[in-house]
Short mmCIF file of C-alpha atoms in Angstrom, two decimals:
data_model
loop_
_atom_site.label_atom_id
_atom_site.label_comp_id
_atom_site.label_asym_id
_atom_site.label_seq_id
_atom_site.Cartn_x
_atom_site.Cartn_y
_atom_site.Cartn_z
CA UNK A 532 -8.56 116.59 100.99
CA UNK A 533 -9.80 114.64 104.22
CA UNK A 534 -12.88 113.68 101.43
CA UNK A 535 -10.30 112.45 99.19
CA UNK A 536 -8.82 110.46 101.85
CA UNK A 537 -11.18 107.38 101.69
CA UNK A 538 -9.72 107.05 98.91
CA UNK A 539 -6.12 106.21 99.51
CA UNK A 540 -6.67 103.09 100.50
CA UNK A 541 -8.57 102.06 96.83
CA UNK A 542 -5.87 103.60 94.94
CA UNK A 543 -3.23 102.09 96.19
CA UNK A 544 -4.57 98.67 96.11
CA UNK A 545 -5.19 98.97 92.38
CA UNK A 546 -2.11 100.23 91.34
CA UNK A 547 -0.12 97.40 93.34
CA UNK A 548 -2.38 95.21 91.84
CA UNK A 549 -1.44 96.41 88.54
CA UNK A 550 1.98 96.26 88.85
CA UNK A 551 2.12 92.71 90.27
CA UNK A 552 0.02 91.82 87.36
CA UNK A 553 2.56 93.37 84.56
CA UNK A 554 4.93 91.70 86.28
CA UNK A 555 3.97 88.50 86.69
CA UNK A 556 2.75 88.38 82.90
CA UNK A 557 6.58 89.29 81.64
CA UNK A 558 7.43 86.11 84.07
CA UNK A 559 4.21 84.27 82.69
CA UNK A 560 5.64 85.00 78.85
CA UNK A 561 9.50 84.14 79.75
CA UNK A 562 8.14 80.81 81.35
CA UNK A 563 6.08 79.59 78.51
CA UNK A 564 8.38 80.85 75.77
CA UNK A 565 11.81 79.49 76.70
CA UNK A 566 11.25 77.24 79.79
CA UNK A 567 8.27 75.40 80.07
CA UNK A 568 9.05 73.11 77.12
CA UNK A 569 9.88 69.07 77.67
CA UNK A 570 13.25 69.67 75.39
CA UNK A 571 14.35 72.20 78.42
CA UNK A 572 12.78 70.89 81.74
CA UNK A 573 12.44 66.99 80.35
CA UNK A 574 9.06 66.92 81.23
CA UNK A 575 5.52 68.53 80.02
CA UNK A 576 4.15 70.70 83.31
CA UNK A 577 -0.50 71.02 82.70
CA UNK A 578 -2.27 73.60 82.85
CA UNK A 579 -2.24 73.19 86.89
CA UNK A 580 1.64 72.90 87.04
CA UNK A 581 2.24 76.20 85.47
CA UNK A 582 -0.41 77.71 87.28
CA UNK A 583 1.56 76.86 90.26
CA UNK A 584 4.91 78.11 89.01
CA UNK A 585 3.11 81.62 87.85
CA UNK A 586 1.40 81.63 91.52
CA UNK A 587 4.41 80.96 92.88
CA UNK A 588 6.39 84.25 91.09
CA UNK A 589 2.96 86.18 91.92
CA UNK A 590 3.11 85.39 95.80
CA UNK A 591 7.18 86.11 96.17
CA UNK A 592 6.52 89.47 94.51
CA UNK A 593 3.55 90.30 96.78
CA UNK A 594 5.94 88.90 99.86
CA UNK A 595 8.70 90.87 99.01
CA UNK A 596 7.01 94.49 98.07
CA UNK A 597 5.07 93.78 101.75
CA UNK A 598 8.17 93.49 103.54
CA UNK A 599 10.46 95.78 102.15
CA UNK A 600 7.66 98.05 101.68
CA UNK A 601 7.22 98.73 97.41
CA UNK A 602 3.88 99.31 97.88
CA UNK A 603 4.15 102.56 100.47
CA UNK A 604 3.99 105.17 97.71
CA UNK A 605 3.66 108.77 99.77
CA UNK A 606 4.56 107.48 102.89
CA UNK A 607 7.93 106.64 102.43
CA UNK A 608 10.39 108.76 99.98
CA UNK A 609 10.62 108.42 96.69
CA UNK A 610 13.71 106.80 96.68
CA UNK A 611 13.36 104.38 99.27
CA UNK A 612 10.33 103.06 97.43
CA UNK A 613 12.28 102.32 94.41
CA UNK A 614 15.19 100.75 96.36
CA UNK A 615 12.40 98.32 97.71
CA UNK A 616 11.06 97.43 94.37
CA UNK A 617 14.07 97.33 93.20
CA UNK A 618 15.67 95.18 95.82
CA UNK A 619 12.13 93.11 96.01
CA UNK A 620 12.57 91.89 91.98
CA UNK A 621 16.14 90.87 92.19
CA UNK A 622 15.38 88.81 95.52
CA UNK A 623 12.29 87.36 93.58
CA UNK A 624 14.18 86.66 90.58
CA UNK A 625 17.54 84.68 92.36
CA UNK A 626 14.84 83.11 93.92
CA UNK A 627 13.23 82.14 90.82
CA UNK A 628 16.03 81.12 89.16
CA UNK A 629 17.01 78.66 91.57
CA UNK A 630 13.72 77.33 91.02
CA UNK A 631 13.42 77.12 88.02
CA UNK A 632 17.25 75.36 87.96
CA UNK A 633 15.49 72.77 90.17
CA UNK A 634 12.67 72.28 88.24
CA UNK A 635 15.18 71.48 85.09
CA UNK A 636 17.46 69.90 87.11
CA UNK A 637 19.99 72.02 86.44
CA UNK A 638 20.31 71.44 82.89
CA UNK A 639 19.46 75.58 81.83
CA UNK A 640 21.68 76.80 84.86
CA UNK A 641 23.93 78.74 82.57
CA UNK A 642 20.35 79.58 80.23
CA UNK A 643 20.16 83.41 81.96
CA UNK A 644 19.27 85.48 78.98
CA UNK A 645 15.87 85.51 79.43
CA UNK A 646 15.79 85.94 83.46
CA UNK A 647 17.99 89.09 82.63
CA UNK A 648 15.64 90.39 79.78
CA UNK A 649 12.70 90.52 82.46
CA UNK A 650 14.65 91.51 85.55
CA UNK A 651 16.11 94.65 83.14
CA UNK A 652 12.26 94.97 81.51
CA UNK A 653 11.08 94.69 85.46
CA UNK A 654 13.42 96.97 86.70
CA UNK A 655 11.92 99.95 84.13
CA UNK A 656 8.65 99.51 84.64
CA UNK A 657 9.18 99.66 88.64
CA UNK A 658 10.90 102.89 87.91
CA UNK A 659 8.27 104.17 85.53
CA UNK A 660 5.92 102.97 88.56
CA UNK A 661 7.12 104.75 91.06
CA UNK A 662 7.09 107.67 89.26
CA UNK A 663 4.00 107.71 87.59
CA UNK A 664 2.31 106.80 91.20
CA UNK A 665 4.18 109.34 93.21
CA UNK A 666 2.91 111.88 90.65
CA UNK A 667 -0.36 110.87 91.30
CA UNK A 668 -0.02 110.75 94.97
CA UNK A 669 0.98 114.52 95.02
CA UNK A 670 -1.81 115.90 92.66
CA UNK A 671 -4.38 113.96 95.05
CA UNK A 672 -2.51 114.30 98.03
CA UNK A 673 -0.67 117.62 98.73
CA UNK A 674 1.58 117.85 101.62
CA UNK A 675 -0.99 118.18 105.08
CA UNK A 676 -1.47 121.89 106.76
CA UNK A 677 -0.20 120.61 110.40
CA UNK A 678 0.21 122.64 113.83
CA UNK A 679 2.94 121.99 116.36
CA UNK A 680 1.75 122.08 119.72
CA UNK A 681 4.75 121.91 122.75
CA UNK A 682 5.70 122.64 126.19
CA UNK A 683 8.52 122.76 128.03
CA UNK A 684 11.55 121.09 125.51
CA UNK A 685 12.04 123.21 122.34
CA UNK A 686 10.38 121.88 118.97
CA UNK A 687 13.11 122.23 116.65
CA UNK A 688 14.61 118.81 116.08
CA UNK A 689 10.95 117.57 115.80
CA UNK A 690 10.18 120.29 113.14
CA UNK A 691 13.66 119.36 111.76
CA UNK A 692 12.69 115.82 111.42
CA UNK A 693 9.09 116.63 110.18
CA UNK A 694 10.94 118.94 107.58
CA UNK A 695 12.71 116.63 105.67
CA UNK A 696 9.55 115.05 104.39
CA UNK A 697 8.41 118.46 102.99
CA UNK A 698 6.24 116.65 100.21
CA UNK A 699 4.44 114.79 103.12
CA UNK A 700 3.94 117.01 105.54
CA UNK A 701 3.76 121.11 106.12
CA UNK A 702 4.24 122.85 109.87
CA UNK A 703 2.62 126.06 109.33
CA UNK A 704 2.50 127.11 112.52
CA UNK A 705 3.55 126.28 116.32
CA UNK A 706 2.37 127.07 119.34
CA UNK A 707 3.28 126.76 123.36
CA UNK A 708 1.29 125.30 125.74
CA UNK A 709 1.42 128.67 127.87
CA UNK A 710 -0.91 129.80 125.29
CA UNK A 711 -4.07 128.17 127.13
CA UNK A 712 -6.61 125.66 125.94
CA UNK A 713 -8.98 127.95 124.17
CA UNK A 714 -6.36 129.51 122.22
CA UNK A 715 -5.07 125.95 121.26
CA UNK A 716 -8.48 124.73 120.26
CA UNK A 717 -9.38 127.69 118.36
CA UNK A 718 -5.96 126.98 116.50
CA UNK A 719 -6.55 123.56 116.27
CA UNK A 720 -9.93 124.30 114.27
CA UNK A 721 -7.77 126.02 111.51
CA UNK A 722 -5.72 123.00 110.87
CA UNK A 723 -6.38 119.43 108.87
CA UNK A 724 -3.81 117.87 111.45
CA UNK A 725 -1.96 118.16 114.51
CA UNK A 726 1.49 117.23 116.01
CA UNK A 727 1.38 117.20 119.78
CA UNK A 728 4.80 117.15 121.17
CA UNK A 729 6.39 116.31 124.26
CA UNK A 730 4.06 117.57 126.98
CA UNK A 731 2.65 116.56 130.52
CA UNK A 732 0.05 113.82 130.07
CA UNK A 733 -2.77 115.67 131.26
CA UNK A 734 -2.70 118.23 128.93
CA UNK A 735 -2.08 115.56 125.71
CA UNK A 736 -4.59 113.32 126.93
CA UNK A 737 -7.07 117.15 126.87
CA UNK A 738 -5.74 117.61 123.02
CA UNK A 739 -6.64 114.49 122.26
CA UNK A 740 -10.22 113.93 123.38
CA UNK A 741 -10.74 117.50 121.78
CA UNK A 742 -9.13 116.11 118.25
CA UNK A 743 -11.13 113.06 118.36
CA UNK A 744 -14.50 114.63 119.22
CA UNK A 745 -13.39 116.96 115.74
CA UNK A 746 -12.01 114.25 113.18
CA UNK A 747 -9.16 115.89 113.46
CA UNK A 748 -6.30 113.87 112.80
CA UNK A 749 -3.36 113.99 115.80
CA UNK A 750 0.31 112.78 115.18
CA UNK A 751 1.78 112.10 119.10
CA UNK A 752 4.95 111.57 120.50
CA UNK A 753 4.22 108.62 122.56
CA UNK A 754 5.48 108.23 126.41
CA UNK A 755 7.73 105.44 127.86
CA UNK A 756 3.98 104.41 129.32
CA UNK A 757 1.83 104.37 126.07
CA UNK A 758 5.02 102.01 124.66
CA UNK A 759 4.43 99.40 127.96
CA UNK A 760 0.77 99.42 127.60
CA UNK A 761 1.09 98.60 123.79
CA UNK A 762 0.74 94.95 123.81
CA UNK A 763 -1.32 95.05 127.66
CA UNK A 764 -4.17 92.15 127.57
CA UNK A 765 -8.15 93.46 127.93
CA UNK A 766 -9.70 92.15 130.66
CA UNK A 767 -13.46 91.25 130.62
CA UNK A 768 -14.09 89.63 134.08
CA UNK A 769 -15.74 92.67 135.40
CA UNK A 770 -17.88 95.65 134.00
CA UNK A 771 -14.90 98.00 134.55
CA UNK A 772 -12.61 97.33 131.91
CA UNK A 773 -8.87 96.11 133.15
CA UNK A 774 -5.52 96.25 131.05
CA UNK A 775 -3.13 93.41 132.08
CA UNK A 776 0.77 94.80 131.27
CA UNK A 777 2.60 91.24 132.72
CA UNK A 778 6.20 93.08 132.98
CA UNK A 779 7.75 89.98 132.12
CA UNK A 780 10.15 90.34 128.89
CA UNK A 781 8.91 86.80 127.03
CA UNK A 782 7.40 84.51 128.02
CA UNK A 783 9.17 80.94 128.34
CA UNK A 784 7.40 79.38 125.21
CA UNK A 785 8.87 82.73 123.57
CA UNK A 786 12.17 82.31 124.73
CA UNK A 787 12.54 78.82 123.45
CA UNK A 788 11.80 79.66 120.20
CA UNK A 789 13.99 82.59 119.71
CA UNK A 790 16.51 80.49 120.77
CA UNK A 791 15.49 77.66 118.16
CA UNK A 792 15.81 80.53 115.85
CA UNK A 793 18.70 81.91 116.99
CA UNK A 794 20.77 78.76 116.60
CA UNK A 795 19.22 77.57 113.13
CA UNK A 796 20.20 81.25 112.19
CA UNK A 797 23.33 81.97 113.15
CA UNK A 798 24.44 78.45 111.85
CA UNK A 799 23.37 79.13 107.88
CA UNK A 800 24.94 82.70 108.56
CA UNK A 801 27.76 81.29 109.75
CA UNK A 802 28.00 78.92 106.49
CA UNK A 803 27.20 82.09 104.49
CA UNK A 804 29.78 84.22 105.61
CA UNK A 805 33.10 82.14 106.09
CA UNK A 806 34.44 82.97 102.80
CA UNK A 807 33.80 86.55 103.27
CA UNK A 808 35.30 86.79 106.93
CA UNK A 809 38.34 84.45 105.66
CA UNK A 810 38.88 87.33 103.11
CA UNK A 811 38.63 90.24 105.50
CA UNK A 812 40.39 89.07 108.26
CA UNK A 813 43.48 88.55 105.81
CA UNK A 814 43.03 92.54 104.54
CA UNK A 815 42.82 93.45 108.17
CA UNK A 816 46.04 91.69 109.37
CA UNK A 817 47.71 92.99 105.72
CA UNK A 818 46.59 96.66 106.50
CA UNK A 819 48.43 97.13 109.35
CA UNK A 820 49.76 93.82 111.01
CA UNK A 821 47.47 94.06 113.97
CA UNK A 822 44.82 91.89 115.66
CA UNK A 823 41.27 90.62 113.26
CA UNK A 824 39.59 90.95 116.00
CA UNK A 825 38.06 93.70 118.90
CA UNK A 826 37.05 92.17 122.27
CA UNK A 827 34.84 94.68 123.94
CA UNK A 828 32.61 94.31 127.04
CA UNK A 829 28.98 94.90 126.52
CA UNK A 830 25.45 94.31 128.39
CA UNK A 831 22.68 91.56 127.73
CA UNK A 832 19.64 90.83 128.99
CA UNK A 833 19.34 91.31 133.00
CA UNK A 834 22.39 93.88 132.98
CA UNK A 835 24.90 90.64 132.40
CA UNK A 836 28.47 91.55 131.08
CA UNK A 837 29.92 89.81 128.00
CA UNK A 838 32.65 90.20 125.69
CA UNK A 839 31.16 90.89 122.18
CA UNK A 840 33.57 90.23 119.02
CA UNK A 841 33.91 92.24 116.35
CA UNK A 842 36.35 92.87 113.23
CA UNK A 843 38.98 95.53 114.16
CA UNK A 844 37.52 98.95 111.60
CA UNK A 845 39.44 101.27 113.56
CA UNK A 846 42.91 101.83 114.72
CA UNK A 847 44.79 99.74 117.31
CA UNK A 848 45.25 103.12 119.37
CA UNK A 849 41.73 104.24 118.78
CA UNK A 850 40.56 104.33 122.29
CA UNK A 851 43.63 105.57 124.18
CA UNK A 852 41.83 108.80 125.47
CA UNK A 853 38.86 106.65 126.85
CA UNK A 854 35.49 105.01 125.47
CA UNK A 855 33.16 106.67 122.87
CA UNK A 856 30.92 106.16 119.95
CA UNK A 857 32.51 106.60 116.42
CA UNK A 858 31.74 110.22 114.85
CA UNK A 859 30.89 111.50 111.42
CA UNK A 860 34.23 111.25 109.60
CA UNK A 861 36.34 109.54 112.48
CA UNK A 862 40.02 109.76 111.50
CA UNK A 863 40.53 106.77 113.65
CA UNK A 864 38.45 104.51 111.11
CA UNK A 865 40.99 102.61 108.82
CA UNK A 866 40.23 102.47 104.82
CA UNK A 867 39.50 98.62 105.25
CA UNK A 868 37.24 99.58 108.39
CA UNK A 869 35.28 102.10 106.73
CA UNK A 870 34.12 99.72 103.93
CA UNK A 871 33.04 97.02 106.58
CA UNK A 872 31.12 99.17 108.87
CA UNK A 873 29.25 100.79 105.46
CA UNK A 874 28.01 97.37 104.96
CA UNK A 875 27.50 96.10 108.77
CA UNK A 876 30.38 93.79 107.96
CA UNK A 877 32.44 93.83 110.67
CA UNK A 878 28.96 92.48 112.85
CA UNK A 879 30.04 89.35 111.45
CA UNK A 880 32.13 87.79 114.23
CA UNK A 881 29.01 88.45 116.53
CA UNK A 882 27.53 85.13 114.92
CA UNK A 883 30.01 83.31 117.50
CA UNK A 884 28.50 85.36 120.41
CA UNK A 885 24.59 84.18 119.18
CA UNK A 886 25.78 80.50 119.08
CA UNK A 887 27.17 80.97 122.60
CA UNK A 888 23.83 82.50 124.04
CA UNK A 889 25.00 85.82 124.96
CA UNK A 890 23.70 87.78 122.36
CA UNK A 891 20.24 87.19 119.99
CA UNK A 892 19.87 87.35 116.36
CA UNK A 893 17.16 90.27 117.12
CA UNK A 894 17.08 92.21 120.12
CA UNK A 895 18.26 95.67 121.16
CA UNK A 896 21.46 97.05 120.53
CA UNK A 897 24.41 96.06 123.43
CA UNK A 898 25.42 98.83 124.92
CA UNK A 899 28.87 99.41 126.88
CA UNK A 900 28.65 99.18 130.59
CA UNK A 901 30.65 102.77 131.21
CA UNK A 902 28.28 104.39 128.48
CA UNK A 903 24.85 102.77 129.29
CA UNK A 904 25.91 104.21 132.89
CA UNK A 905 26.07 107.87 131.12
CA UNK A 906 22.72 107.42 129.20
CA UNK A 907 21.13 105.74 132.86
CA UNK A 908 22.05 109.01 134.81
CA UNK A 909 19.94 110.90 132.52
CA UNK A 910 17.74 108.11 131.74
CA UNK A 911 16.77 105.99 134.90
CA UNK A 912 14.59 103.95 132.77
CA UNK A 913 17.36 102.92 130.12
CA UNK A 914 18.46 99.64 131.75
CA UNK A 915 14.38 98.54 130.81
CA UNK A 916 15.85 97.17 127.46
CA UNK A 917 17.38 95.01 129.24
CA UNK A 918 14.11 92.76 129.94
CA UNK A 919 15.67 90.56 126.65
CA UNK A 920 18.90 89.23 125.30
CA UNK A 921 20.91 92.24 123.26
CA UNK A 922 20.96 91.62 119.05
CA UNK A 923 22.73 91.45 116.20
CA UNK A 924 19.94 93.19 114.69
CA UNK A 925 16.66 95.08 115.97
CA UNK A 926 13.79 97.22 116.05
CA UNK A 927 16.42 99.73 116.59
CA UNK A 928 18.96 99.08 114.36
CA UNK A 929 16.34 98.86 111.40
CA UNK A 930 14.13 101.87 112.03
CA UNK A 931 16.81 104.35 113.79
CA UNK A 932 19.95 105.06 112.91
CA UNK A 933 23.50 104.59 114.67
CA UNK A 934 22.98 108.46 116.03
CA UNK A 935 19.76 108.16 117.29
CA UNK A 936 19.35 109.65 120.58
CA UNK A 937 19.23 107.05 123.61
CA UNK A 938 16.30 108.08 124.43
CA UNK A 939 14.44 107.55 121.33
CA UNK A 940 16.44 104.11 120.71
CA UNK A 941 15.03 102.92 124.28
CA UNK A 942 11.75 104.17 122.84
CA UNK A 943 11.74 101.67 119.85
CA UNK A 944 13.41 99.04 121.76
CA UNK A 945 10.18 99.04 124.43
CA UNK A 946 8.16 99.04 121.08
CA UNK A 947 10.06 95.46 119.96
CA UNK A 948 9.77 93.67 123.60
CA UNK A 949 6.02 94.77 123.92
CA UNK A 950 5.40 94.12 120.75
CA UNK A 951 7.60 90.59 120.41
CA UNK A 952 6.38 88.24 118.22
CA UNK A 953 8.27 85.94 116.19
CA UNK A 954 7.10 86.62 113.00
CA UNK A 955 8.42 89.93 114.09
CA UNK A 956 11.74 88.93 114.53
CA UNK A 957 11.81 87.52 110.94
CA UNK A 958 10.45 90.78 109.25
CA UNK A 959 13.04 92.46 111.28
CA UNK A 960 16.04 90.03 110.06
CA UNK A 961 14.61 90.43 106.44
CA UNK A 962 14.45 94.70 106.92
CA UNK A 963 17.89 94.46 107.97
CA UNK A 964 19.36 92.91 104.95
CA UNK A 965 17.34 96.19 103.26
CA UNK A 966 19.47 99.21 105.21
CA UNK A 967 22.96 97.17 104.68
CA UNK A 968 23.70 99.66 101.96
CA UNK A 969 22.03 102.91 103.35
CA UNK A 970 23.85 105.25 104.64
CA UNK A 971 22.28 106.87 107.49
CA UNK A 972 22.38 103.59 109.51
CA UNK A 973 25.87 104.04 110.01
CA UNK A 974 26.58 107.81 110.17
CA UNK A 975 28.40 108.82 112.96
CA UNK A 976 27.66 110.74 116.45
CA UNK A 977 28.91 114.62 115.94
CA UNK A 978 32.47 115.12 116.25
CA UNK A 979 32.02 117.10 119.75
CA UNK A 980 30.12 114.29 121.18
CA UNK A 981 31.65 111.60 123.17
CA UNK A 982 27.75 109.61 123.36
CA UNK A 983 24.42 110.15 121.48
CA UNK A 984 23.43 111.85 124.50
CA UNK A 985 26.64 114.40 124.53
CA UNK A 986 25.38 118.33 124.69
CA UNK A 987 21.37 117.34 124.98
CA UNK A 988 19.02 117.32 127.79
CA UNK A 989 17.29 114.24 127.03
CA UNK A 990 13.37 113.80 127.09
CA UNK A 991 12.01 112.55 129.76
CA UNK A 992 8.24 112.93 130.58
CA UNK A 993 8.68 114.19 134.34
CA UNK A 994 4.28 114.47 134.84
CA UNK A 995 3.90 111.09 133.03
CA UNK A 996 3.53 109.35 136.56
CA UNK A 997 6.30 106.91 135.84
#
């Protein structure tokens, strides 16, 4: 397998080749055959002019399978590859259509037929695709023969997590850290891969020289310290190599243009989303005759308090007993609230708090002051999200879930302030548009928790020197 693995690479750059190609030929033969005529657009477009257009289609599609992620065949599931490719060609094909509209000035707006022959013919052969190329994937690529190596906290949510992508990857075996080196290595040896899980420093950094020096390949939970050093500067000046980690959040050429962003941003959104916040904040008030809107008091950046708006979703007499995060089937949800938080709708008012300057389009998740208090006992180093201005949206938000543990969301909101760039944030405001409709970015906390952190002793490297 590891011989096949040089492979990968090759294979999956010819097939999304191929399928950019098909596709962009079905666009190549709709534009010729019932668009590209002077009785349609007024005008005769040369042999460079339709180049262009076709180009055009061709560069969207690559854009939009990069972002969303079409092209990850075997690393993501099967089903979240075809909602990408699926999602990619109907963004690609609006898109296209209003272009083409443009081009004609207009005149074919209500001439869809063909657009909706190739987005249903598109739509097939992504499906046939995915298929065909996850079929492939598995005959080359069976799931990997790992071992779980871990110390003092109890490997079963990892394995848990690990477990669900059965096709991908295949814990055979685990084994403590009490066991000793030798015995480790000698296990190691048997294995194509390894998961090292949360344990002192020392000993990971040991397992990892020892997997390097074998080409064997090491999955790692990473520490609070490997996230700060992610984005440190090498410095040269000396013959001893330094790593510069500034501390500093962004820098103030960073901060101006999130903030560019952030207005230009929430102002289309805003424009966007009127007519749909008109409409719910008249099903709200018809529901049950109480307020649109939910005041709540959250933190931003440097621990500031603000008062973040949101659509009511649950219940005026929802938090009577005392703060806590909504849980899997939450009877104090109303019918209108359940739809808006499936769909991130009730976010909406938070537009108001961007233009103001309290909150970010991107940026981690604002937490309550009472509950980021709870997670801060546990955690000392959860107030280090803090460094930038809380989000709509985030690193977060996009790749966790509403449940995650706070101690893995602090994890991936390090990742997005070491990491920041704005091209970043854009990705990030593009991915989120993706998980509006998936489910497990709204699922609940338990129904015995009051917090994500409720019932668990939460990981916190204790040896990492922090």
């Amino acid at each position: 397998m590891e011989h096949r693995e040089q492979y990968k690479r090759l294979i999956m750059f010819c097939a999304s080749v191929l399928i950019i190609a098909i596709e962009t030929g079905i666009f190549a033969y709709i534009w010729f055959h019932y668009y590209a005529m002077e009785e349609v657009i007024g005008r005769m477009f040369w042999r460079r002019g339709n180049l262009v257009v076709i180009g055009q289609y061709t560069l969207m599609l690559f854009f939009f399978y990069r972002i969303y992620g079409g092209f990850k065949v075997g690393y993501l599931r099967n089903f979240d590859v075809l909602y990408s490719q699926i999602l990619s060609v109907f963004c690609v094909n609006i898109i296209t259509y209003l272009q083409l509209s443009l081009i004609g000035r207009w005149k074919f707006m209500t001439n869809l037929l063909p657009l909706l022959y190739m987005t249903g013919l598109d739509l097939v052969i992504v499906v046939l695709w995915v298929v065909f190329m996850r079929w492939i994937y598995a005959q080359i690529y069976p799931p990997r023969r790992m071992l779980l190596i871990y110390g003092e906290y109890s490997p079963k949510d990892l394995i848990r997590k690990i477990s669900s992508r059965q096709d991908k990857y295949d814990i055979c075996e685990t084994i403590h850290l009490s066991s000793g080196r030798e015995a480790i290595y000698r296990k190691i040896d048997q294995y194509a891969a390894v998961v090292i899980g949360d344990i002192p420093a020392a000993e990971r950094n040991a397992l990892l020289k020892y997997c390097f020096e074998h080409d064997t390949r090491c999955y790692c939970i990473p520490k609070l310290s490997d996230i700060l050093l992610r984005n440190a500067d090498d410095i040269h000046l000396f013959d001893t190599t330094l790593m510069l980690s500034r501390n500093r959040g962004l820098s103030v050429e960073q901060q101006f243009m999130k903030r560019l962003l952030d207005i230009i941003g929430s102002l289309i959104g805003l424009i966007i989303a009127l007519p749909f916040m008109l409409i719910i904040a008249i099903l709200i008030k018809a529901y049950d005759g109480g307020p649109i809107f939910y005041k709540q008091k959250r933190l931003t950046k440097d621990g500031k308090v603000f008062e973040i708006l949101k659509f009511r979703s649950m219940k005026v007499t929802s938090e009577d007993e005392g703060a806590r995060l909504a849980r899997k089937k939450d009877d104090r949800i109303t019918p209108v609230g359940k739809v808006l938080r499936n769909i991130h709708f009730d976010e909406l008012p938070q537009i108001l708090n961007i233009l103001k300057g309290d909150m970010s389009l991107v940026g981690p998740r604002p937490e309550r002051p009472e509950i980021a208090e709870q997670y801060q006992q546990e955690i000392p180093e959860f107030c280090y999200r803090l460094k930038v201005k809380a989000g709509l949206t985030g690193y977060a938000q996009v790749y966790g879930k509403y449940n995650t543990t706070p101690y893995d969301k602090l994890k991936l909101d390090l990742t997005y302030i070491e990491t920041y760039s704005l091209i970043q944030d854009i990705k990030l405001l593009m991915l989120t548009f993706k998980i509006l409709f998936q489910k497990e970015n709204t699922e609940g906390v338990e129904s015995w928790q009051v917090t994500a952190a409720s019932g668990q002793k939460e990981k916190q490297e204790k040896q990492d020197g922090e």
